[in-house]
Coordinates of C-alpha atoms in Angstrom, one line a residue:
Chain A
M147 CA -56.8 -78.2 -104.8
N148 CA -59.8 -75.8 -103.5
A149 CA -61.4 -79.0 -101.8
A150 CA -58.3 -79.8 -100.1
R151 CA -57.6 -76.2 -99.2
R152 CA -60.9 -75.9 -97.4
F153 CA -60.9 -79.4 -95.3
A154 CA -57.1 -78.8 -94.6
P155 CA -58.1 -76.4 -91.8
R156 CA -60.8 -78.4 -90.6
V157 CA -59.2 -81.5 -90.3
A158 CA -56.2 -79.6 -88.7
L159 CA -58.5 -78.2 -85.8
L160 CA -60.1 -81.9 -85.4
L161 CA -56.7 -82.9 -84.6
V162 CA -55.7 -79.9 -82.7
A163 CA -59.1 -80.9 -80.3
I164 CA -58.5 -84.4 -80.1
V165 CA -54.8 -84.2 -79.1
A166 CA -56.3 -81.2 -76.7
I167 CA -58.7 -83.4 -75.2
L168 CA -56.5 -86.7 -74.6
L169 CA -53.6 -84.7 -73.4
P170 CA -54.1 -86.2 -69.7
V171 CA -54.1 -89.5 -71.0
L172 CA -51.4 -89.4 -73.4
E173 CA -49.1 -87.4 -70.9
P174 CA -50.5 -88.3 -67.5
N175 CA -47.4 -86.8 -65.6
P176 CA -48.8 -84.0 -63.3
A177 CA -45.7 -81.8 -64.1
S178 CA -46.4 -81.8 -67.5
I179 CA -50.1 -81.3 -66.8
N180 CA -49.1 -78.4 -64.6
V181 CA -47.5 -76.6 -67.7
A182 CA -50.4 -77.6 -69.9
V183 CA -52.8 -75.8 -67.5
F184 CA -50.8 -72.5 -67.6
T185 CA -50.2 -72.8 -70.9
M186 CA -53.9 -73.3 -71.7
M187 CA -54.6 -70.5 -69.4
Y188 CA -52.5 -68.2 -71.5
V189 CA -54.2 -69.2 -74.7
G190 CA -57.3 -68.0 -73.3
L191 CA -56.0 -65.0 -71.7
A192 CA -54.1 -63.9 -75.1
S193 CA -57.1 -64.6 -77.1
A194 CA -59.5 -62.5 -74.9
W195 CA -56.9 -59.9 -74.8
N196 CA -56.8 -59.7 -78.8
I197 CA -60.2 -59.1 -78.8
M198 CA -59.7 -55.7 -77.3
G199 CA -56.3 -55.2 -78.3
G200 CA -55.7 -56.9 -81.6
Y201 CA -59.2 -56.1 -83.1
T202 CA -59.7 -52.8 -82.1
G203 CA -56.0 -51.7 -81.8
Y204 CA -56.6 -50.2 -78.4
I205 CA -53.6 -51.6 -76.3
S206 CA -54.7 -52.6 -72.6
L207 CA -51.9 -53.2 -70.6
G208 CA -54.0 -53.8 -67.4
H209 CA -56.1 -56.7 -68.1
A210 CA -54.2 -58.1 -65.2
G211 CA -56.4 -56.1 -63.2
F212 CA -59.4 -58.2 -64.6
F213 CA -57.7 -61.3 -63.9
G214 CA -57.5 -60.5 -60.2
L215 CA -61.0 -59.3 -60.3
G216 CA -62.1 -62.8 -61.4
A217 CA -59.7 -64.5 -59.2
Y218 CA -61.1 -62.5 -56.0
T219 CA -64.7 -63.1 -56.9
L220 CA -64.0 -66.6 -56.6
G221 CA -62.3 -66.6 -53.7
L222 CA -64.8 -64.7 -52.0
G223 CA -67.7 -66.4 -53.6
V224 CA -66.6 -69.8 -52.2
A225 CA -65.9 -68.4 -48.7
H226 CA -68.9 -66.6 -48.2
L227 CA -71.3 -69.2 -49.8
G228 CA -69.7 -71.9 -48.0
I229 CA -68.8 -74.1 -50.9
G230 CA -66.4 -76.8 -49.8
P231 CA -63.7 -78.5 -51.9
G232 CA -64.4 -80.5 -55.2
Y233 CA -66.1 -79.6 -58.3
G234 CA -68.4 -77.0 -56.4
P235 CA -66.1 -73.9 -57.1
F236 CA -66.0 -74.1 -60.8
A237 CA -70.0 -73.3 -60.7
L238 CA -68.8 -69.9 -59.5
V239 CA -66.6 -69.3 -62.8
P240 CA -69.3 -67.8 -64.8
L241 CA -70.2 -65.8 -61.8
A242 CA -66.5 -64.5 -61.8
G243 CA -66.9 -63.5 -65.6
L244 CA -70.2 -61.9 -64.7
L245 CA -68.9 -59.6 -61.9
T246 CA -65.8 -58.5 -63.7
G247 CA -67.7 -57.8 -66.8
L248 CA -69.7 -55.3 -64.3
F249 CA -66.5 -54.0 -63.3
A250 CA -65.1 -53.5 -66.8
L251 CA -68.1 -51.4 -67.9
P252 CA -67.5 -48.4 -65.9
I253 CA -63.7 -48.5 -66.3
G254 CA -63.9 -49.1 -69.9
W255 CA -66.1 -46.1 -70.2
I256 CA -63.9 -43.7 -68.4
A257 CA -60.6 -45.3 -70.3
L258 CA -62.3 -45.1 -73.7
R259 CA -62.7 -41.4 -73.3
T260 CA -59.0 -41.0 -74.3
R261 CA -57.2 -42.7 -77.4
A262 CA -54.2 -44.4 -78.3
A263 CA -51.3 -43.4 -75.7
T264 CA -53.5 -42.2 -73.1
F265 CA -55.8 -44.9 -73.2
V266 CA -52.7 -47.5 -72.2
I267 CA -51.6 -45.4 -69.2
V268 CA -54.8 -45.2 -68.2
T269 CA -55.3 -49.0 -68.4
I270 CA -52.0 -49.4 -66.3
A271 CA -53.1 -46.8 -63.6
V272 CA -56.5 -48.8 -63.2
M273 CA -54.4 -52.0 -62.8
F274 CA -52.6 -50.6 -60.0
M275 CA -55.7 -48.9 -58.5
L276 CA -57.3 -52.3 -58.6
Q277 CA -54.0 -53.8 -56.7
L278 CA -54.1 -51.1 -54.1
A279 CA -57.6 -51.6 -53.3
A280 CA -57.3 -55.0 -52.9
M281 CA -54.2 -54.7 -50.5
N282 CA -56.2 -52.0 -48.8
L283 CA -59.9 -53.2 -48.2
I284 CA -58.5 -55.6 -45.6
G285 CA -62.0 -56.3 -44.6
L286 CA -62.8 -57.7 -47.8
T287 CA -59.9 -59.0 -49.2
G288 CA -57.6 -59.9 -46.5
G289 CA -55.3 -57.3 -47.8
T290 CA -51.6 -58.5 -48.3
G291 CA -52.3 -61.7 -46.2
G292 CA -54.4 -62.9 -49.2
L293 CA -57.5 -65.5 -49.2
S294 CA -57.0 -68.8 -49.3
L295 CA -59.4 -71.3 -50.9
P296 CA -60.2 -74.9 -50.0
V297 CA -58.0 -77.3 -51.4
P298 CA -59.5 -80.2 -53.2
R299 CA -58.9 -83.7 -52.1
W300 CA -58.4 -85.1 -55.4
S301 CA -55.2 -87.8 -55.7
G302 CA -51.7 -86.4 -56.7
D303 CA -51.8 -87.9 -59.9
F304 CA -55.3 -86.7 -60.7
Y305 CA -55.2 -83.4 -59.2
N306 CA -54.3 -81.1 -62.1
T307 CA -56.4 -82.8 -64.7
P308 CA -59.9 -81.2 -63.9
F309 CA -57.8 -77.9 -64.0
Y310 CA -56.5 -78.6 -67.1
Y311 CA -60.2 -79.4 -68.6
A312 CA -61.5 -76.0 -67.0
M313 CA -59.1 -74.2 -68.6
L314 CA -59.4 -75.7 -71.6
I315 CA -63.0 -75.2 -72.0
L316 CA -62.5 -71.5 -71.3
A317 CA -59.9 -71.4 -73.9
S318 CA -62.1 -73.1 -76.4
L319 CA -65.2 -70.4 -75.3
T320 CA -62.6 -67.4 -75.8
I321 CA -61.5 -68.7 -79.1
A322 CA -65.0 -69.5 -80.1
V323 CA -66.2 -65.8 -78.8
S324 CA -63.4 -64.3 -81.1
W325 CA -64.1 -66.1 -84.1
W326 CA -67.8 -65.4 -83.9
I327 CA -67.2 -61.6 -83.4
R328 CA -64.2 -61.6 -86.2
R329 CA -66.8 -62.6 -88.7
S330 CA -69.8 -60.5 -87.4
K331 CA -70.8 -57.2 -88.5
F332 CA -69.6 -56.2 -84.7
G333 CA -66.2 -57.6 -85.6
L334 CA -66.1 -55.5 -89.1
G335 CA -66.7 -52.4 -86.8
L336 CA -64.1 -53.2 -84.5
L337 CA -61.6 -53.6 -87.3
A338 CA -62.8 -50.5 -89.2
I339 CA -62.0 -48.8 -85.4
R340 CA -58.1 -50.1 -85.5
D341 CA -58.0 -48.9 -89.0
D342 CA -59.1 -45.3 -88.7
E343 CA -61.5 -44.8 -86.1
D344 CA -62.8 -41.3 -86.9
K345 CA -63.5 -42.8 -90.5
A346 CA -65.4 -45.7 -89.0
M347 CA -67.5 -42.8 -87.1
A348 CA -68.2 -41.0 -89.9
V349 CA -69.6 -44.2 -91.8
G350 CA -71.8 -44.7 -89.0
V351 CA -69.8 -47.4 -86.8
P352 CA -71.3 -46.8 -83.2
T353 CA -67.3 -46.4 -82.3
R354 CA -68.1 -45.9 -78.6
Q355 CA -70.5 -48.7 -77.8
F356 CA -68.5 -51.3 -79.9
K357 CA -65.2 -50.6 -78.2
L358 CA -66.8 -50.5 -74.8
A359 CA -68.5 -54.0 -75.5
A360 CA -65.6 -55.5 -76.9
F361 CA -63.8 -54.0 -73.9
V362 CA -66.2 -55.5 -71.4
I363 CA -66.4 -58.9 -73.4
S364 CA -62.7 -59.3 -73.3
A365 CA -62.4 -58.3 -69.5
A366 CA -65.3 -60.7 -68.6
L367 CA -63.5 -63.8 -70.5
V368 CA -60.0 -62.8 -68.4
G369 CA -61.8 -62.6 -65.3
M370 CA -63.4 -65.9 -65.9
I371 CA -59.8 -67.4 -66.4
G372 CA -58.3 -65.6 -63.4
G373 CA -61.4 -67.5 -61.5
V374 CA -60.2 -71.0 -62.2
Y375 CA -56.5 -69.6 -61.7
A376 CA -57.5 -68.8 -58.3
Y377 CA -59.1 -72.5 -57.4
Y378 CA -55.8 -73.7 -59.0
V379 CA -53.4 -72.4 -57.0
T380 CA -55.8 -72.2 -53.7
Y381 CA -54.5 -68.9 -52.7
V382 CA -55.2 -65.1 -54.1
Y383 CA -52.5 -62.6 -53.0
P384 CA -52.7 -59.0 -54.2
E385 CA -49.5 -59.0 -56.1
F386 CA -49.7 -62.4 -57.5
V387 CA -53.3 -62.4 -58.9
I388 CA -52.6 -58.6 -60.2
D389 CA -49.3 -59.0 -61.5
P390 CA -48.2 -56.6 -64.4
L391 CA -46.1 -59.4 -65.7
T392 CA -49.4 -61.4 -66.4
G393 CA -50.6 -58.4 -68.3
I394 CA -47.6 -58.0 -70.4
S395 CA -47.4 -61.8 -71.3
M396 CA -50.8 -62.0 -72.9
V397 CA -49.8 -59.1 -74.9
L398 CA -46.6 -60.5 -75.9
M399 CA -48.2 -63.8 -77.0
A400 CA -50.7 -62.1 -79.0
F401 CA -48.1 -60.0 -80.6
L402 CA -45.7 -62.8 -81.1
G403 CA -48.4 -64.8 -82.9
G404 CA -50.0 -62.0 -85.1
L405 CA -52.1 -59.1 -83.7
G406 CA -55.8 -59.3 -84.5
T407 CA -55.6 -62.6 -86.1
L408 CA -57.8 -65.9 -84.6
T409 CA -54.9 -68.3 -84.2
G410 CA -52.0 -65.8 -83.5
P411 CA -52.5 -65.6 -79.8
V412 CA -52.9 -68.9 -79.4
L413 CA -49.8 -70.0 -81.4
G414 CA -48.0 -67.3 -79.1
A415 CA -49.3 -68.8 -75.8
L416 CA -48.4 -72.1 -76.9
L417 CA -44.6 -71.0 -77.8
V418 CA -44.0 -68.4 -75.0
E419 CA -45.6 -69.8 -71.9
P420 CA -43.8 -73.2 -71.6
A421 CA -40.4 -71.5 -72.5
Q422 CA -41.2 -68.9 -69.4
L423 CA -42.7 -71.9 -67.0
S424 CA -39.2 -73.5 -67.5
L425 CA -37.1 -70.3 -67.3
A426 CA -38.8 -69.1 -64.4
Y427 CA -38.3 -72.9 -62.7
N428 CA -34.6 -72.6 -63.7
F429 CA -33.8 -69.1 -63.2
G430 CA -36.7 -67.7 -61.1
A431 CA -34.7 -66.9 -58.1
S432 CA -32.2 -64.7 -60.1
R433 CA -34.8 -62.9 -61.9
L434 CA -32.8 -63.2 -65.0
Y435 CA -35.5 -64.8 -66.9
L436 CA -36.9 -61.4 -67.0
V437 CA -33.6 -60.4 -68.9
F438 CA -34.6 -63.3 -71.4
Y439 CA -38.2 -62.4 -71.4
S440 CA -37.3 -58.9 -72.6
G441 CA -35.1 -59.9 -74.7
V442 CA -37.3 -62.2 -76.8
F443 CA -40.0 -59.1 -76.6
L444 CA -37.7 -57.2 -78.1
V445 CA -36.8 -59.2 -80.7
V446 CA -40.2 -60.0 -81.8
I447 CA -41.4 -56.3 -81.9
L448 CA -38.4 -55.3 -83.6
L449 CA -37.9 -58.2 -86.3
L450 CA -41.4 -59.6 -86.4
P451 CA -43.4 -56.6 -85.7
R452 CA -46.8 -58.2 -87.4
G453 CA -46.4 -61.4 -85.8
I454 CA -45.8 -65.2 -87.1
V455 CA -49.1 -65.6 -88.4
P456 CA -49.6 -62.8 -90.7
S457 CA -45.9 -63.0 -91.9
V458 CA -45.9 -66.7 -92.5
R459 CA -49.5 -66.2 -94.4
D460 CA -47.8 -63.5 -96.7
L461 CA -45.1 -66.2 -97.6
T462 CA -47.7 -69.0 -98.4
I463 CA -49.9 -66.8 -100.4
G464 CA -46.7 -66.0 -102.6
W465 CA -45.9 -69.8 -102.9
W466 CA -49.6 -70.5 -103.8
T467 CA -49.9 -67.7 -106.1
R468 CA -46.4 -67.2 -107.9
G469 CA -44.6 -70.4 -107.0
G470 CA -42.3 -68.4 -104.7
P471 CA -42.2 -66.1 -101.6
G472 CA -42.0 -62.6 -102.0
R473 CA -45.5 -60.8 -101.9
A474 CA -45.2 -57.5 -100.5
A475 CA -46.5 -57.2 -97.0
G476 CA -49.8 -55.7 -96.5
P477 CA -50.6 -53.6 -93.9
S478 CA -52.9 -55.3 -92.2
P479 CA -53.9 -58.8 -93.2
G480 CA -56.0 -60.3 -90.5
P481 CA -58.3 -63.5 -91.6
S482 CA -60.1 -61.1 -93.6
T483 CA -57.3 -61.3 -96.5
P484 CA -58.8 -63.3 -99.4
A485 CA -58.3 -67.0 -99.3
P486 CA -55.3 -67.7 -101.3
G487 CA -57.6 -69.6 -104.2
N488 CA -59.2 -66.5 -105.1
V489 CA -56.3 -64.4 -105.1
V490 CA -55.5 -63.8 -108.6
A491 CA -52.2 -64.6 -109.9
P492 CA -50.3 -61.7 -111.9
Chain B
M36 CA -54.1 -30.7 -37.5
A37 CA -53.6 -27.3 -39.0
S38 CA -49.7 -27.4 -38.6
Q39 CA -49.8 -31.1 -39.6
L40 CA -51.6 -30.0 -42.9
L41 CA -49.4 -27.4 -43.4
Q42 CA -46.4 -29.5 -43.0
A43 CA -48.1 -32.0 -45.6
A44 CA -48.5 -29.7 -47.7
V45 CA -44.9 -28.1 -47.7
L46 CA -43.4 -31.7 -48.2
G47 CA -45.8 -32.4 -50.9
V48 CA -44.9 -29.3 -52.8
L49 CA -40.9 -30.3 -51.9
T50 CA -41.5 -34.2 -53.3
G51 CA -43.5 -32.5 -55.8
G52 CA -40.7 -31.0 -57.4
V53 CA -38.6 -34.3 -57.7
Y54 CA -41.8 -35.8 -59.4
A55 CA -41.8 -33.0 -61.6
L56 CA -38.4 -33.6 -62.7
M57 CA -38.7 -37.2 -63.3
A58 CA -42.1 -36.4 -65.1
S59 CA -40.6 -33.8 -67.2
G60 CA -38.3 -36.3 -69.1
L61 CA -41.2 -38.7 -69.6
T62 CA -43.4 -35.9 -71.3
L63 CA -40.6 -34.3 -73.3
I64 CA -39.6 -37.7 -74.8
F65 CA -43.5 -37.8 -75.6
G66 CA -43.8 -34.3 -77.2
V67 CA -41.0 -34.9 -79.3
M68 CA -41.2 -38.4 -80.3
R69 CA -44.9 -39.1 -79.8
I70 CA -44.0 -42.4 -77.4
I71 CA -44.5 -43.5 -74.3
N72 CA -41.5 -44.2 -72.2
V73 CA -43.0 -47.1 -70.1
G74 CA -39.4 -48.0 -69.0
Q75 CA -38.7 -44.3 -67.2
G76 CA -39.5 -45.7 -63.7
A77 CA -36.9 -48.5 -64.5
L78 CA -34.5 -45.8 -65.8
V79 CA -35.0 -43.8 -62.7
I80 CA -34.2 -47.1 -60.3
L81 CA -31.4 -47.5 -62.6
G82 CA -30.2 -44.0 -61.6
A83 CA -30.6 -44.4 -57.9
Y84 CA -28.4 -47.9 -58.1
L85 CA -26.2 -46.0 -60.0
S86 CA -25.5 -43.3 -57.3
F87 CA -26.0 -46.3 -54.6
V88 CA -22.6 -47.6 -56.3
L89 CA -21.1 -44.6 -56.4
F90 CA -22.1 -43.4 -52.8
N91 CA -21.0 -47.2 -51.4
T92 CA -18.0 -47.9 -53.5
W93 CA -16.2 -44.6 -53.6
H94 CA -18.1 -42.5 -51.2
I95 CA -19.3 -40.1 -53.9
D96 CA -22.1 -37.8 -52.5
P97 CA -25.2 -38.6 -54.7
F98 CA -25.5 -35.1 -55.5
L99 CA -22.0 -34.9 -56.7
G100 CA -22.1 -38.2 -58.3
L101 CA -24.8 -36.6 -61.1
L102 CA -21.7 -35.1 -62.6
V103 CA -20.9 -38.7 -63.6
T104 CA -24.6 -40.5 -63.8
M105 CA -26.1 -37.8 -65.6
P106 CA -24.0 -37.7 -68.8
A107 CA -23.6 -41.5 -68.5
M108 CA -27.5 -42.0 -68.4
F109 CA -27.8 -39.6 -71.3
L110 CA -25.3 -41.5 -73.3
I111 CA -27.4 -44.8 -72.3
G112 CA -30.8 -43.0 -73.6
V113 CA -29.2 -42.1 -76.7
V114 CA -28.1 -45.8 -77.3
L115 CA -31.5 -46.9 -76.4
E116 CA -33.0 -44.8 -78.8
L117 CA -30.9 -45.8 -81.6
V118 CA -31.3 -49.4 -81.2
F119 CA -34.7 -50.0 -80.2
I120 CA -37.1 -46.7 -80.9
R121 CA -35.6 -45.8 -84.3
P122 CA -36.2 -49.0 -86.0
L123 CA -40.0 -48.7 -85.1
K124 CA -41.4 -47.4 -88.4
T125 CA -45.0 -48.5 -88.1
D126 CA -47.6 -47.8 -85.4
R127 CA -44.9 -46.4 -83.2
E128 CA -47.0 -45.2 -80.5
S129 CA -48.4 -48.8 -79.7
L130 CA -45.1 -50.7 -80.2
S131 CA -43.1 -48.3 -78.4
V132 CA -45.1 -48.8 -75.3
L133 CA -44.0 -52.5 -75.4
V134 CA -40.8 -51.9 -76.5
T135 CA -40.1 -49.4 -73.3
Y136 CA -42.0 -52.0 -70.8
A137 CA -39.6 -55.0 -72.4
L138 CA -36.7 -52.4 -71.7
A139 CA -38.0 -52.2 -68.2
L140 CA -38.3 -55.6 -67.6
G141 CA -34.7 -56.1 -68.8
I142 CA -33.6 -53.8 -66.4
E143 CA -35.5 -55.1 -63.9
G144 CA -34.0 -58.3 -64.5
V145 CA -30.2 -57.5 -64.6
L146 CA -30.7 -54.9 -61.5
G147 CA -32.3 -58.0 -59.4
F148 CA -29.7 -60.4 -60.7
V149 CA -26.7 -58.0 -59.5
F150 CA -28.0 -56.4 -56.5
T151 CA -30.7 -58.8 -55.3
A152 CA -34.5 -57.8 -54.3
N153 CA -33.4 -56.6 -51.2
Y154 CA -34.4 -53.1 -50.4
R155 CA -31.5 -50.4 -50.5
E156 CA -31.5 -46.7 -49.2
L157 CA -28.8 -44.1 -49.9
S158 CA -28.1 -42.8 -46.0
V159 CA -26.2 -39.6 -46.4
W160 CA -26.1 -37.1 -43.5
Y161 CA -28.7 -34.9 -45.0
D162 CA -31.3 -37.9 -44.8
T163 CA -31.6 -37.3 -41.1
A164 CA -30.7 -33.8 -40.6
S165 CA -33.2 -31.3 -40.7
V166 CA -34.1 -27.7 -40.6
P167 CA -37.0 -25.4 -38.8
L168 CA -39.5 -24.1 -41.3
F169 CA -42.8 -22.5 -40.2
G170 CA -42.3 -24.2 -36.7
F171 CA -41.8 -27.5 -37.9
R172 CA -38.6 -29.5 -39.1
I173 CA -38.2 -30.5 -42.7
T174 CA -35.6 -33.2 -43.6
L175 CA -32.8 -31.3 -45.5
V176 CA -32.7 -33.9 -48.2
Y177 CA -36.2 -32.6 -49.7
V178 CA -34.7 -29.0 -49.3
F179 CA -31.9 -30.1 -51.6
G180 CA -33.7 -32.4 -53.8
F181 CA -36.4 -29.4 -54.5
A182 CA -33.3 -26.9 -55.3
L183 CA -31.8 -29.7 -57.4
C184 CA -35.1 -30.0 -59.6
L185 CA -35.6 -26.2 -59.8
A186 CA -31.9 -25.9 -61.1
I187 CA -32.5 -28.8 -63.6
L188 CA -35.9 -27.9 -64.7
G189 CA -34.8 -24.3 -65.1
A190 CA -32.0 -25.4 -67.4
L191 CA -34.2 -27.4 -69.2
F192 CA -36.6 -24.4 -70.0
L193 CA -33.5 -22.2 -70.9
V194 CA -32.3 -24.7 -73.4
L195 CA -35.8 -25.4 -74.6
Y196 CA -36.9 -21.4 -75.1
R197 CA -33.4 -19.7 -75.2
T198 CA -31.2 -21.8 -77.8
T199 CA -31.8 -22.6 -81.3
F200 CA -31.1 -26.7 -80.5
G201 CA -34.4 -25.8 -78.0
A202 CA -36.1 -24.3 -81.0
A203 CA -35.4 -27.3 -83.1
I204 CA -37.0 -29.5 -80.2
R205 CA -40.2 -27.6 -79.8
A206 CA -40.5 -27.2 -83.6
T207 CA -40.1 -31.1 -83.7
M208 CA -43.0 -31.3 -80.8
L209 CA -45.2 -29.1 -82.7
N210 CA -45.2 -30.7 -86.3
R211 CA -42.5 -33.4 -86.9
T212 CA -43.1 -33.5 -90.8
A213 CA -43.1 -29.6 -91.1
A214 CA -39.8 -29.6 -88.8
Q215 CA -38.4 -32.3 -91.2
L216 CA -39.3 -30.3 -94.3
I217 CA -37.5 -26.9 -93.1
G218 CA -34.2 -28.9 -92.3
I219 CA -34.4 -30.0 -88.8
D220 CA -32.8 -33.2 -88.3
V221 CA -35.7 -34.4 -86.3
E222 CA -33.9 -38.1 -85.7
G223 CA -31.2 -36.3 -84.2
V224 CA -33.2 -34.2 -82.0
S225 CA -35.3 -37.5 -80.9
A226 CA -32.3 -38.8 -79.8
V227 CA -31.0 -36.0 -77.7
A228 CA -34.6 -35.8 -76.1
F229 CA -34.6 -39.2 -75.3
G230 CA -31.1 -38.9 -73.6
I231 CA -32.2 -36.0 -71.6
G232 CA -35.3 -37.9 -70.4
M233 CA -32.5 -40.1 -69.4
A234 CA -30.4 -37.6 -67.7
T235 CA -33.6 -36.2 -65.6
A236 CA -34.2 -40.0 -64.8
A237 CA -30.7 -40.0 -63.2
A238 CA -31.2 -37.2 -61.2
G239 CA -34.7 -38.1 -60.0
G240 CA -33.1 -41.6 -59.2
A241 CA -30.5 -39.8 -56.9
V242 CA -33.0 -37.9 -55.0
F243 CA -35.4 -40.9 -54.9
G244 CA -32.9 -43.1 -53.5
I245 CA -32.2 -40.9 -50.9
T246 CA -35.7 -40.3 -49.7
T247 CA -37.1 -44.0 -50.5
A248 CA -36.1 -47.5 -50.0
F249 CA -36.1 -49.4 -53.5
N250 CA -35.6 -52.6 -54.9
P251 CA -35.6 -53.5 -58.7
N252 CA -39.4 -54.0 -58.3
S253 CA -39.9 -50.4 -57.3
H254 CA -40.5 -49.0 -60.8
Y255 CA -43.9 -50.5 -61.3
D256 CA -45.1 -48.1 -58.6
L257 CA -42.8 -45.1 -59.6
I258 CA -44.2 -45.5 -63.5
S259 CA -47.8 -45.8 -62.7
R260 CA -47.7 -42.7 -60.7
L261 CA -45.5 -40.8 -63.4
L262 CA -48.0 -41.8 -66.2
T263 CA -50.7 -40.3 -64.0
V264 CA -49.2 -37.1 -63.7
I265 CA -48.4 -36.7 -67.4
V266 CA -51.9 -37.4 -68.4
L267 CA -53.3 -34.8 -65.9
G268 CA -50.8 -32.2 -66.8
G269 CA -51.3 -32.9 -70.8
L270 CA -49.1 -35.6 -72.6
G271 CA -46.0 -33.6 -74.0
S272 CA -46.6 -30.4 -71.9
L273 CA -43.7 -29.7 -69.9
R274 CA -45.5 -27.1 -68.0
G275 CA -48.3 -29.3 -67.5
A276 CA -46.0 -31.9 -65.9
V277 CA -44.7 -29.7 -63.3
V278 CA -48.2 -28.3 -62.1
A279 CA -49.6 -31.7 -62.1
A280 CA -46.9 -33.0 -60.1
L281 CA -46.9 -30.3 -57.6
I282 CA -50.9 -30.8 -57.4
M283 CA -50.7 -34.8 -57.0
L284 CA -48.2 -34.8 -54.5
V285 CA -49.8 -32.2 -52.3
T286 CA -53.2 -33.7 -52.5
Q287 CA -51.5 -37.0 -51.8
D288 CA -49.8 -35.9 -48.8
V289 CA -52.4 -33.7 -47.3
A290 CA -55.0 -36.8 -48.0
S291 CA -52.8 -38.7 -46.1
V292 CA -53.1 -36.7 -43.2
I293 CA -57.0 -36.3 -43.5
I294 CA -57.5 -40.1 -44.4
A295 CA -55.0 -42.3 -44.0
P296 CA -51.5 -43.1 -45.3
E297 CA -52.4 -46.3 -47.1
W298 CA -54.9 -44.5 -49.2
S299 CA -53.0 -41.8 -50.2
A300 CA -51.7 -43.4 -53.3
F301 CA -55.4 -43.8 -54.1
V302 CA -55.9 -40.3 -54.5
F303 CA -53.4 -40.4 -57.6
F304 CA -55.9 -42.4 -59.3
V305 CA -59.3 -40.4 -58.3
I306 CA -57.5 -37.7 -59.6
L307 CA -56.8 -39.3 -62.9
V308 CA -60.6 -40.4 -63.2
A309 CA -61.8 -37.2 -62.4
V310 CA -59.4 -35.5 -65.1
L311 CA -60.6 -37.8 -67.7
L312 CA -64.2 -37.0 -67.1
V313 CA -63.9 -33.3 -67.2
R314 CA -60.9 -32.8 -69.7
P315 CA -59.5 -35.7 -71.3
Q316 CA -56.8 -33.8 -72.8
G317 CA -55.2 -33.0 -69.4
L318 CA -54.8 -29.7 -67.9
Y319 CA -52.3 -28.4 -70.7
G320 CA -52.7 -30.8 -73.6
V321 CA -54.5 -29.9 -76.6
R322 CA -57.1 -32.1 -78.2
V323 CA -55.3 -33.6 -81.2
R324 CA -57.1 -35.5 -83.7
E325 CA -54.9 -38.8 -84.2
R326 CA -54.5 -40.5 -87.4
I327 CA -56.3 -38.3 -89.9

């Protein structure tokens, strides 16, 4: 029983990894791979957002700004370094992460002087400030006219595949970072900040440094994903790469799956993004998909405020220990919840 | 240049009044309920569209139409509070941001479906007529709008500081639990406060719709400005919101003369950053220890 419970997650992870890697072979239709590219992009974005929003409880609605910074870094880098189409631009993705992280440092330093509600507002304001700067710095960014990137000369059937793997690698990297943080002392400090910041400070958690580090890591990961996105769509417009909807989407996905859990944002992205893409494809012109989107959001928050993963975990823990559901919902069972095997049945 | 600056300053004060009105609802809602209504911008746009429909269909003047739109929006606000805000029991402050954001998206979607993404404008006669003032001409709508804002803000202050219900609102703002203990129906107060917030959005929307071309997307720009205003004023401070709106708009209009119009909105954010560096709690805010 215990061995099965210990190995089940590893086997599941292996299976998921195999499916993810073989996906372009299993389903070679370019339209499907396009959906997979965007889904994998949001797996990465939601997981990266979760490092700040989920672990520390500081809700940032402005992460779309960092997405845009990464996109512009890649677009400008390719243009100024004279990198041609092909695999070359992918080499600039780490640079996009680095520069976004550098930008996030002062932004986070200022924004994190505030807490809770004010922090949310500041992140929104910063996002619009970045968008405005991108529109007005015409000499650098091309203003509202945007930037164009070179279009790779890959065949239509193959075109999406390199981008899928790029997104897959970044999503895996993000999940790995998130996993590492979650089980490190740093991650423990972040969770302490979420639960009670003043007490965390009192017991010696360097709250300011920890929050800033989480913010910068989260932003840098989002920036790298933004860089790949820019190359995928081959143009960078201020309204598209710094879109409030991108910012709120990653938040919704993290909330739906389970805030502050490792698998929650992944699950949320896998559920929401394909649905969003098909809605935008079918109803995009009428903007009715926004109504649907807001409906899902409201239902999730009102009926399932803790997300799918924590709710299901409680349910299964009830089954494992008592042979039935019904364990009272704890306040914040992240992955730190004792493994069900260790729970003493009453 | 000097006369241009003076003109910009006067215009800034007048439009600042409109922003003060829109922001007052936002800061009142925060003060009473400790939630940030990110949907306030979308509700202002909704108010603008309501005025637009009344004006285009029945030729009702937007200012007169407020007699209809303000009560209607008040009721919408009460219903929204009952259905979407009240059920939030834990972690209200963060969850409410997301709920109201979702409401904003929903409103944007519905408005986009009904009215399309085309820009609209309320073209009333006082949108073009002007009066001379200090040697330059001021469009009448700014004067009317400012007068309306003074009237509504005045009424709001009277209700808050001269009535028993106002005392209940202020008590809830000071300490929700203590207010509940002395028998104030804080849930009822919250619903009414949310309704008042919506009513101010309706009024702000009417003036906004006359002075600015709008489409369902306009709320993003609006809400980021309104949020900046209430942070500068200090969250929950009505006086702060009014003072901050005037400071912001005057600075913005003066900056658009001195620097360039396209950078004027940037001034908002520069001021925001400066405030956060010097005084994170805003002009009239108090530093609160949260989650003790």
